[in-house]
mmCIF file of C-alpha atoms and ligand atoms in Angstrom:
data_model
loop_
_atom_site.group_PDB
_atom_site.id
_atom_site.type_symbol
_atom_site.label_atom_id
_atom_site.label_comp_id
_atom_site.label_asym_id
_atom_site.label_seq_id
_atom_site.Cartn_x
_atom_site.Cartn_y
_atom_site.Cartn_z
ATOM 1 C CA UNK A 140 1.958 -10.888 3.906
ATOM 2 C CA UNK A 141 3.295 -13.056 1.077
ATOM 3 C CA UNK A 142 0.210 -15.215 1.123
ATOM 4 C CA UNK A 143 -1.999 -12.878 -0.865
ATOM 5 C CA UNK A 144 -5.203 -14.527 0.247
ATOM 6 C CA UNK A 145 -8.531 -13.185 -0.883
ATOM 7 C CA UNK A 146 -9.108 -11.795 2.551
ATOM 8 C CA UNK A 147 -8.124 -8.185 2.361
ATOM 9 C CA UNK A 148 -9.202 -4.674 2.867
ATOM 10 C CA UNK A 149 -9.461 -1.603 0.655
ATOM 11 C CA UNK A 150 -9.287 1.962 1.880
ATOM 12 C CA UNK A 151 -9.597 5.102 -0.180
ATOM 13 C CA UNK A 152 -8.099 8.172 1.416
ATOM 14 C CA UNK A 153 -8.277 11.732 0.254
ATOM 15 C CA UNK A 154 -7.591 15.190 1.509
ATOM 16 C CA UNK A 155 -11.181 16.404 1.845
ATOM 17 C CA UNK A 156 -12.349 17.906 5.099
ATOM 18 C CA UNK A 157 -15.016 16.004 6.955
ATOM 19 C CA UNK A 158 -17.734 18.448 6.036
ATOM 20 C CA UNK A 159 -20.421 18.557 3.367
ATOM 21 C CA UNK A 160 -22.044 15.713 1.507
ATOM 22 C CA UNK A 161 -19.133 13.330 1.230
ATOM 23 C CA UNK A 162 -17.751 14.092 4.667
ATOM 24 C CA UNK A 163 -21.000 13.303 6.484
ATOM 25 C CA UNK A 164 -21.131 9.818 5.040
ATOM 26 C CA UNK A 165 -17.542 9.159 5.859
ATOM 27 C CA UNK A 166 -17.748 10.507 9.372
ATOM 28 C CA UNK A 167 -20.329 7.810 10.057
ATOM 29 C CA UNK A 168 -18.063 5.100 8.735
ATOM 30 C CA UNK A 169 -15.090 6.270 10.683
ATOM 31 C CA UNK A 170 -17.044 6.733 13.879
ATOM 32 C CA UNK A 171 -18.248 3.145 13.716
ATOM 33 C CA UNK A 172 -14.887 1.781 14.655
ATOM 34 C CA UNK A 173 -13.262 4.385 16.764
ATOM 35 C CA UNK A 174 -12.806 2.120 19.782
ATOM 36 C CA UNK A 175 -9.150 1.588 19.038
ATOM 37 C CA UNK A 176 -6.838 -0.297 21.260
ATOM 38 C CA UNK A 177 -4.022 2.122 20.845
ATOM 39 C CA UNK A 178 -1.201 -0.307 21.374
ATOM 40 C CA UNK A 179 -2.411 -3.830 21.023
ATOM 41 C CA UNK A 180 0.193 -6.596 21.090
ATOM 42 C CA UNK A 181 0.907 -9.098 18.351
ATOM 43 C CA UNK A 182 3.031 -12.025 17.318
ATOM 44 C CA UNK A 183 5.392 -13.266 14.677
ATOM 45 C CA UNK A 184 5.175 -16.223 12.332
ATOM 46 C CA UNK A 185 7.449 -18.241 14.631
ATOM 47 C CA UNK A 186 5.103 -17.819 17.586
ATOM 48 C CA UNK A 187 6.922 -15.071 19.457
ATOM 49 C CA UNK A 188 4.595 -12.625 21.224
ATOM 50 C CA UNK A 189 5.041 -8.864 21.526
ATOM 51 C CA UNK A 190 3.299 -6.884 24.255
ATOM 52 C CA UNK A 191 2.950 -3.811 22.049
ATOM 53 C CA UNK A 192 3.743 -2.304 18.659
ATOM 54 C CA UNK A 193 6.361 -0.172 20.302
ATOM 55 C CA UNK A 194 8.172 -3.236 21.613
ATOM 56 C CA UNK A 195 7.946 -4.913 18.218
ATOM 57 C CA UNK A 196 9.286 -1.932 16.244
ATOM 58 C CA UNK A 197 12.072 -1.383 18.713
ATOM 59 C CA UNK A 198 13.152 -5.024 18.532
ATOM 60 C CA UNK A 199 12.626 -5.542 14.812
ATOM 61 C CA UNK A 200 13.662 -2.207 13.346
ATOM 62 C CA UNK A 201 15.407 -0.307 16.126
ATOM 63 C CA UNK A 202 12.841 2.496 16.409
ATOM 64 C CA UNK A 203 12.044 4.302 19.654
ATOM 65 C CA UNK A 204 8.518 4.849 21.003
ATOM 66 C CA UNK A 205 8.068 7.933 18.819
ATOM 67 C CA UNK A 206 9.149 5.979 15.748
ATOM 68 C CA UNK A 207 12.495 7.701 15.473
ATOM 69 C CA UNK A 208 15.497 5.560 14.570
ATOM 70 C CA UNK A 209 17.336 4.534 17.722
ATOM 71 C CA UNK A 210 19.457 1.935 16.003
ATOM 72 C CA UNK A 211 19.995 2.919 12.356
ATOM 73 C CA UNK A 212 21.732 -0.359 11.544
ATOM 74 C CA UNK A 213 18.771 -2.393 12.709
ATOM 75 C CA UNK A 214 16.409 -0.366 10.578
ATOM 76 C CA UNK A 215 18.679 -0.769 7.570
ATOM 77 C CA UNK A 216 18.664 -4.523 8.223
ATOM 78 C CA UNK A 217 14.848 -4.590 8.354
ATOM 79 C CA UNK A 218 14.621 -3.073 4.864
ATOM 80 C CA UNK A 219 17.559 -5.018 3.502
ATOM 81 C CA UNK A 220 16.035 -8.352 4.575
ATOM 82 C CA UNK A 221 12.678 -7.433 2.987
ATOM 83 C CA UNK A 222 14.182 -6.590 -0.382
ATOM 84 C CA UNK A 223 16.581 -9.568 -0.239
ATOM 85 C CA UNK A 224 13.648 -11.894 0.228
ATOM 86 C CA UNK A 225 11.983 -10.617 -2.959
ATOM 87 C CA UNK A 226 15.278 -10.646 -4.845
ATOM 88 C CA UNK A 227 15.223 -14.424 -4.421
ATOM 89 C CA UNK A 228 11.728 -14.763 -5.875
ATOM 90 C CA UNK A 229 10.970 -15.509 -9.546
ATOM 91 C CA UNK A 230 9.819 -12.452 -11.510
ATOM 92 C CA UNK A 231 6.339 -13.729 -12.306
ATOM 93 C CA UNK A 232 2.746 -13.227 -11.160
ATOM 94 C CA UNK A 233 2.938 -16.448 -9.189
ATOM 95 C CA UNK A 234 6.190 -15.255 -7.616
ATOM 96 C CA UNK A 235 4.898 -11.870 -6.412
ATOM 97 C CA UNK A 236 1.728 -13.510 -5.125
ATOM 98 C CA UNK A 237 3.661 -15.994 -3.004
ATOM 99 C CA UNK A 238 2.539 -18.967 -5.124
ATOM 100 C CA UNK A 239 -1.111 -17.812 -5.204
ATOM 101 C CA UNK A 240 -1.163 -16.638 -8.831
ATOM 102 C CA UNK A 241 -4.760 -17.852 -9.089
ATOM 103 C CA UNK A 242 -5.787 -14.913 -6.864
ATOM 104 C CA UNK A 243 -5.058 -12.488 -9.712
ATOM 105 C CA UNK A 244 -8.425 -12.641 -11.522
ATOM 106 C CA UNK A 245 -10.531 -12.183 -8.419
ATOM 107 C CA UNK A 246 -8.230 -9.406 -7.229
ATOM 108 C CA UNK A 247 -8.691 -7.520 -10.497
ATOM 109 C CA UNK A 248 -12.491 -7.904 -10.368
ATOM 110 C CA UNK A 249 -12.609 -6.550 -6.800
ATOM 111 C CA UNK A 250 -10.287 -3.647 -7.542
ATOM 112 C CA UNK A 251 -12.277 -2.716 -10.659
ATOM 113 C CA UNK A 252 -15.497 -2.629 -8.649
ATOM 114 C CA UNK A 253 -13.931 -0.539 -5.876
ATOM 115 C CA UNK A 254 -12.474 2.002 -8.295
ATOM 116 C CA UNK A 255 -15.793 2.217 -10.191
ATOM 117 C CA UNK A 256 -17.582 3.094 -6.954
ATOM 118 C CA UNK A 257 -15.114 5.847 -6.178
ATOM 119 C CA UNK A 258 -15.202 7.312 -9.682
ATOM 120 C CA UNK A 259 -19.003 7.185 -9.722
ATOM 121 C CA UNK A 260 -19.215 9.128 -6.484
ATOM 122 C CA UNK A 261 -16.289 11.437 -7.217
ATOM 123 C CA UNK A 262 -15.768 11.604 -10.987
ATOM 124 C CA UNK A 263 -12.229 12.623 -11.902
ATOM 125 C CA UNK A 264 -11.693 15.711 -14.026
ATOM 126 C CA UNK A 265 -12.081 15.056 -17.762
ATOM 127 C CA UNK A 266 -9.855 17.965 -18.685
ATOM 128 C CA UNK A 267 -6.553 16.125 -18.243
ATOM 129 C CA UNK A 268 -5.163 12.610 -18.695
ATOM 130 C CA UNK A 269 -5.920 10.215 -15.865
ATOM 131 C CA UNK A 270 -2.692 9.152 -14.179
ATOM 132 C CA UNK A 271 -2.053 6.465 -11.523
ATOM 133 C CA UNK A 272 0.965 5.414 -9.492
ATOM 134 C CA UNK A 273 1.399 1.687 -8.739
ATOM 135 C CA UNK A 274 3.351 1.389 -5.455
ATOM 136 C CA UNK A 275 5.362 -1.747 -4.676
ATOM 137 C CA UNK A 276 4.453 -2.684 -8.234
ATOM 138 C CA UNK A 277 6.312 -6.001 -8.400
ATOM 139 C CA UNK A 278 6.291 -7.318 -11.980
ATOM 140 C CA UNK A 279 3.579 -4.852 -13.025
ATOM 141 C CA UNK A 280 0.682 -7.248 -12.441
ATOM 142 C CA UNK A 281 -1.665 -4.574 -11.031
ATOM 143 C CA UNK A 282 -0.661 -2.063 -13.713
ATOM 144 C CA UNK A 283 -1.101 -4.493 -16.603
ATOM 145 C CA UNK A 284 -4.304 -6.230 -15.536
ATOM 146 C CA UNK A 285 -6.089 -3.354 -13.848
ATOM 147 C CA UNK A 286 -4.664 0.193 -13.783
ATOM 148 C CA UNK A 287 -3.930 0.424 -17.521
ATOM 149 C CA UNK A 288 -7.598 -0.344 -18.213
ATOM 150 C CA UNK A 289 -8.645 2.835 -16.381
ATOM 151 C CA UNK A 290 -5.782 5.346 -16.549
ATOM 152 C CA UNK A 291 -4.106 6.953 -19.561
ATOM 153 C CA UNK A 292 -0.719 6.831 -17.850
ATOM 154 C CA UNK A 293 0.636 4.647 -15.059
ATOM 155 C CA UNK A 294 3.977 4.983 -13.243
ATOM 156 C CA UNK A 295 5.458 2.083 -11.284
ATOM 157 C CA UNK A 296 7.616 2.260 -8.157
ATOM 158 C CA UNK A 297 9.298 -0.934 -6.996
ATOM 159 C CA UNK A 298 12.624 -1.560 -5.178
ATOM 160 C CA UNK A 299 13.463 -4.998 -6.613
ATOM 161 C CA UNK A 300 15.283 -4.511 -9.892
ATOM 162 C CA UNK A 301 14.517 -7.832 -11.598
ATOM 163 C CA UNK A 302 10.789 -7.346 -10.916
ATOM 164 C CA UNK A 303 10.852 -3.880 -12.407
ATOM 165 C CA UNK A 304 12.854 -5.091 -15.405
ATOM 166 C CA UNK A 305 10.200 -7.728 -16.053
ATOM 167 C CA UNK A 306 7.499 -5.040 -15.792
ATOM 168 C CA UNK A 307 9.444 -2.844 -18.196
ATOM 169 C CA UNK A 308 9.933 -5.715 -20.657
ATOM 170 C CA UNK A 309 6.170 -6.411 -20.642
ATOM 171 C CA UNK A 310 4.836 -2.863 -20.538
ATOM 172 C CA UNK A 311 7.587 -0.431 -21.506
ATOM 173 C CA UNK A 312 7.134 -0.953 -25.243
ATOM 174 C CA UNK A 313 3.474 0.125 -25.365
ATOM 175 C CA UNK A 314 3.386 3.416 -27.272
ATOM 176 C CA UNK A 315 -0.289 3.696 -28.186
ATOM 177 C CA UNK A 316 -3.339 4.086 -25.947
ATOM 178 C CA UNK A 317 -2.951 3.802 -22.207
ATOM 179 C CA UNK A 318 0.664 3.205 -21.267
ATOM 180 C CA UNK A 319 3.162 2.686 -18.468
ATOM 181 C CA UNK A 320 5.402 5.740 -18.470
ATOM 182 C CA UNK A 321 7.889 5.813 -15.582
ATOM 183 C CA UNK A 322 9.544 2.853 -13.868
ATOM 184 C CA UNK A 323 11.111 3.999 -10.571
ATOM 185 C CA UNK A 324 13.436 1.496 -8.868
ATOM 186 C CA UNK A 325 13.082 2.801 -5.296
ATOM 187 C CA UNK A 326 11.559 1.641 -2.004
ATOM 188 C CA UNK A 327 8.541 3.604 -0.792
ATOM 189 C CA UNK A 328 10.334 4.878 2.304
ATOM 190 C CA UNK A 329 12.665 6.800 -0.025
ATOM 191 C CA UNK A 330 10.182 7.821 -2.711
ATOM 192 C CA UNK A 331 8.572 11.219 -3.234
ATOM 193 C CA UNK A 332 6.239 11.547 -6.220
ATOM 194 C CA UNK A 333 6.171 14.414 -8.674
ATOM 195 C CA UNK A 334 3.860 17.132 -7.366
ATOM 196 C CA UNK A 335 0.274 17.098 -8.630
ATOM 197 C CA UNK A 336 0.741 14.233 -11.131
ATOM 198 C CA UNK A 337 -1.632 11.511 -9.887
ATOM 199 C CA UNK A 338 -5.393 10.995 -9.770
ATOM 200 C CA UNK A 339 -4.858 7.797 -7.790
ATOM 201 C CA UNK A 340 -1.880 6.468 -5.857
ATOM 202 C CA UNK A 341 -2.527 2.720 -5.582
ATOM 203 C CA UNK A 342 -0.677 0.890 -2.764
ATOM 204 C CA UNK A 343 -1.252 -2.862 -2.800
ATOM 205 C CA UNK A 344 0.264 -5.699 -0.794
ATOM 206 C CA UNK A 345 3.509 -3.882 -0.010
ATOM 207 C CA UNK A 346 2.938 -1.354 2.807
ATOM 208 C CA UNK A 347 3.675 -4.066 5.407
ATOM 209 C CA UNK A 348 7.329 -3.631 4.556
ATOM 210 C CA UNK A 349 7.298 -0.102 5.991
ATOM 211 C CA UNK A 350 7.695 0.651 9.686
ATOM 212 C CA UNK A 351 4.944 2.787 11.247
ATOM 213 C CA UNK A 352 7.203 5.812 11.164
ATOM 214 C CA UNK A 353 7.988 5.380 7.464
ATOM 215 C CA UNK A 354 4.356 4.520 6.674
ATOM 216 C CA UNK A 355 3.291 7.879 8.124
ATOM 217 C CA UNK A 356 6.138 9.760 6.482
ATOM 218 C CA UNK A 357 5.359 8.155 3.122
ATOM 219 C CA UNK A 358 1.697 9.208 3.205
ATOM 220 C CA UNK A 359 2.544 12.707 4.365
ATOM 221 C CA UNK A 360 5.258 13.103 1.736
ATOM 222 C CA UNK A 361 3.347 11.456 -1.108
ATOM 223 C CA UNK A 362 0.288 13.692 -0.718
ATOM 224 C CA UNK A 363 2.061 16.279 -2.870
ATOM 225 C CA UNK A 364 1.774 13.763 -5.722
ATOM 226 C CA UNK A 365 -2.031 13.876 -5.780
ATOM 227 C CA UNK A 366 -4.032 16.135 -8.061
ATOM 228 C CA UNK A 367 -6.791 18.125 -6.311
ATOM 229 C CA UNK A 368 -9.551 15.566 -5.567
ATOM 230 C CA UNK A 369 -7.120 12.656 -5.970
ATOM 231 C CA UNK A 370 -7.061 9.531 -3.811
ATOM 232 C CA UNK A 371 -4.732 7.072 -2.221
ATOM 233 C CA UNK A 372 -6.084 3.533 -2.368
ATOM 234 C CA UNK A 373 -4.537 1.034 0.005
ATOM 235 C CA UNK A 374 -5.324 -2.656 -0.486
ATOM 236 C CA UNK A 375 -3.807 -4.957 2.101
ATOM 237 C CA UNK A 376 -4.365 -8.178 3.947
ATOM 238 C CA UNK A 377 -5.370 -7.529 7.537
ATOM 239 C CA UNK A 378 -4.614 -9.331 10.786
ATOM 240 C CA UNK A 379 -7.538 -10.322 12.986
ATOM 241 C CA UNK A 380 -6.038 -8.514 15.957
ATOM 242 C CA UNK A 381 -2.951 -6.429 16.579
ATOM 243 C CA UNK A 382 -0.318 -7.468 14.057
ATOM 244 C CA UNK A 383 1.670 -10.413 12.706
ATOM 245 C CA UNK A 384 5.359 -10.069 11.830
ATOM 246 C CA UNK A 385 6.384 -12.287 8.913
ATOM 247 C CA UNK A 386 9.921 -13.426 9.686
ATOM 248 C CA UNK A 387 10.447 -14.769 6.192
ATOM 249 C CA UNK A 388 9.797 -11.681 4.055
ATOM 250 C CA UNK A 389 10.273 -9.161 6.900
ATOM 251 C CA UNK A 390 6.916 -7.433 6.822
ATOM 252 C CA UNK A 391 4.058 -6.765 9.188
ATOM 253 C CA UNK A 392 0.381 -7.510 8.631
ATOM 254 C CA UNK A 393 -1.630 -4.931 10.574
ATOM 255 C CA UNK A 394 -5.195 -5.187 11.857
ATOM 256 C CA UNK A 395 -7.965 -2.891 10.617
ATOM 257 C CA UNK A 396 -7.846 -0.950 13.918
ATOM 258 C CA UNK A 397 -4.078 -0.566 13.568
ATOM 259 C CA UNK A 398 -4.469 0.846 10.031
ATOM 260 C CA UNK A 399 -7.202 3.219 11.134
ATOM 261 C CA UNK A 400 -5.014 4.510 13.921
ATOM 262 C CA UNK A 401 -2.214 5.193 11.433
ATOM 263 C CA UNK A 402 -4.617 6.858 8.982
ATOM 264 C CA UNK A 403 -5.788 9.170 11.753
ATOM 265 C CA UNK A 404 -2.212 10.218 12.283
ATOM 266 C CA UNK A 405 -1.680 10.984 8.582
ATOM 267 C CA UNK A 406 -4.446 13.593 8.723
ATOM 268 C CA UNK A 407 -6.133 12.084 5.674
ATOM 269 C CA UNK A 408 -9.843 11.674 5.320
ATOM 270 C CA UNK A 409 -10.821 7.980 5.157
ATOM 271 C CA UNK A 410 -13.360 8.114 2.330
ATOM 272 C CA UNK A 411 -14.389 4.495 1.757
ATOM 273 C CA UNK A 412 -13.487 1.043 3.019
ATOM 274 C CA UNK A 413 -14.385 -2.447 1.899
ATOM 275 C CA UNK A 414 -13.439 -5.789 3.404
ATOM 276 C CA UNK A 415 -13.230 -8.865 1.202
ATOM 277 C CA UNK A 416 -13.681 -12.146 3.069
HETATM 278 C C1 SAM B 130 3.294 -9.343 -2.397
HETATM 279 S S1 SAM B 130 4.311 -8.462 -3.571
HETATM 280 C C2 SAM B 130 3.026 -7.490 -4.345
HETATM 281 C C3 SAM B 130 3.428 -6.905 -5.666
HETATM 282 C C4 SAM B 130 2.310 -6.111 -6.366
HETATM 283 N N1 SAM B 130 1.817 -5.030 -5.559
HETATM 284 C C5 SAM B 130 1.175 -7.030 -6.729
HETATM 285 O O1 SAM B 130 0.123 -6.971 -6.035
HETATM 286 O O2 SAM B 130 1.313 -7.779 -7.689
HETATM 287 C C6 SAM B 130 5.144 -7.277 -2.510
HETATM 288 C C7 SAM B 130 5.975 -6.260 -3.264
HETATM 289 O O3 SAM B 130 6.467 -5.281 -2.334
HETATM 290 C C8 SAM B 130 7.771 -4.939 -2.752
HETATM 291 N N2 SAM B 130 8.496 -4.290 -1.642
HETATM 292 C C9 SAM B 130 9.316 -4.840 -0.716
HETATM 293 N N3 SAM B 130 9.821 -3.891 0.087
HETATM 294 C C10 SAM B 130 9.317 -2.705 -0.337
HETATM 295 C C11 SAM B 130 9.481 -1.344 0.060
HETATM 296 N N4 SAM B 130 10.273 -1.030 1.093
HETATM 297 N N5 SAM B 130 8.852 -0.385 -0.644
HETATM 298 C C12 SAM B 130 8.043 -0.723 -1.689
HETATM 299 N N6 SAM B 130 7.832 -1.981 -2.104
HETATM 300 C C13 SAM B 130 8.460 -2.958 -1.446
HETATM 301 C C14 SAM B 130 8.346 -6.272 -3.174
HETATM 302 O O4 SAM B 130 9.531 -6.129 -3.915
HETATM 303 C C15 SAM B 130 7.191 -6.855 -3.952
HETATM 304 O O5 SAM B 130 7.218 -6.463 -5.293
#
C-alpha cells in the first residue's frame, strides 16, 4: 500500500436507496460486477499464500471468522506495527507517498475531476458551509492540495503525531477563506465523527490498515458524520485478485471485488466508481 502508484480506484458511497433516477444508474453499475468470489485467497509481500481472507485475518490480526477479536493482543500488534512503521517515516509528501511524491499532481487532478462529477450530478446544499473530513490525512497533503480548494472547512484525522503536527504547522494558521479546522490524532478504528458535520468524508490510501471488521464498523459508525445527501469517497490502490498483505507497513491491499463485498455489508449505496490505470 505504501507504493502509491497511479493505479487506483475511487468509490463514492452514500445513503440513498437504490430507487429513482440516481439509483437506477447505480444499480446497473453494481450489478455489472456482482459475481464475487466471497472468500478468495491472497498473499503477502514475502510470498506467503493464504487460502482465504478468514485465514489471513485470523493469522495476522487474531480475528475469528465473524471478524470478532479472538486474540486481542494480536490485533493490538497489527495496529501498533502499522502506526510504528509510519512513525519512522519523514513527515513530508514524499514520505507519506512512500517515495513517490511525484504522484501528487496527477492524484490531485484525478480527485478534482471525480469530485466535480459528483457535485455536478448531486449538487451540495448552498445554504451551509461545505465541510470535508480527510481520513488518514498524513501530513495534510490531500487537504492542502485538493480539499481546501473545494470545501470551506476541512478536518483531519490521523494517528501519527508527527504527521499531524506537520499538517498543523502548514495549515493550522490559515484564518481567512477556506481553512483546516480540527486536527484529530486518532486511528480510524477508534474515531467517530461529529454528527451531521460533513458533506464529504474522504478516505485515501489508509483504509488498508483496518481489518475487515474495523472497516465495516468504521463505515457504519462514521455515517452519523454525514449531512443528508453527503458522501464517503474512498480512493485506494487495488489488488488484481484477492488481497496482498504488506508485511512492512502492516496493511492489506484489497481487490475491487473484495471492496465491493465489504461495501455491500455496510449497507451503503455505491454511487460511482472510477478506476485509474
Ligand atoms: C500512504 S499514507 C497516505 C496519507 C494521505 N492520505 C495522503 O494520501 O497523503 C497512509 C496514512 O495512513 C495512516 N494510518 C496508518 N494507520 C492508520 C489507521 N489505523 N487509521 C487511520 N490512518 C492510519 C498513516 O499514518 C499515513 O498517514
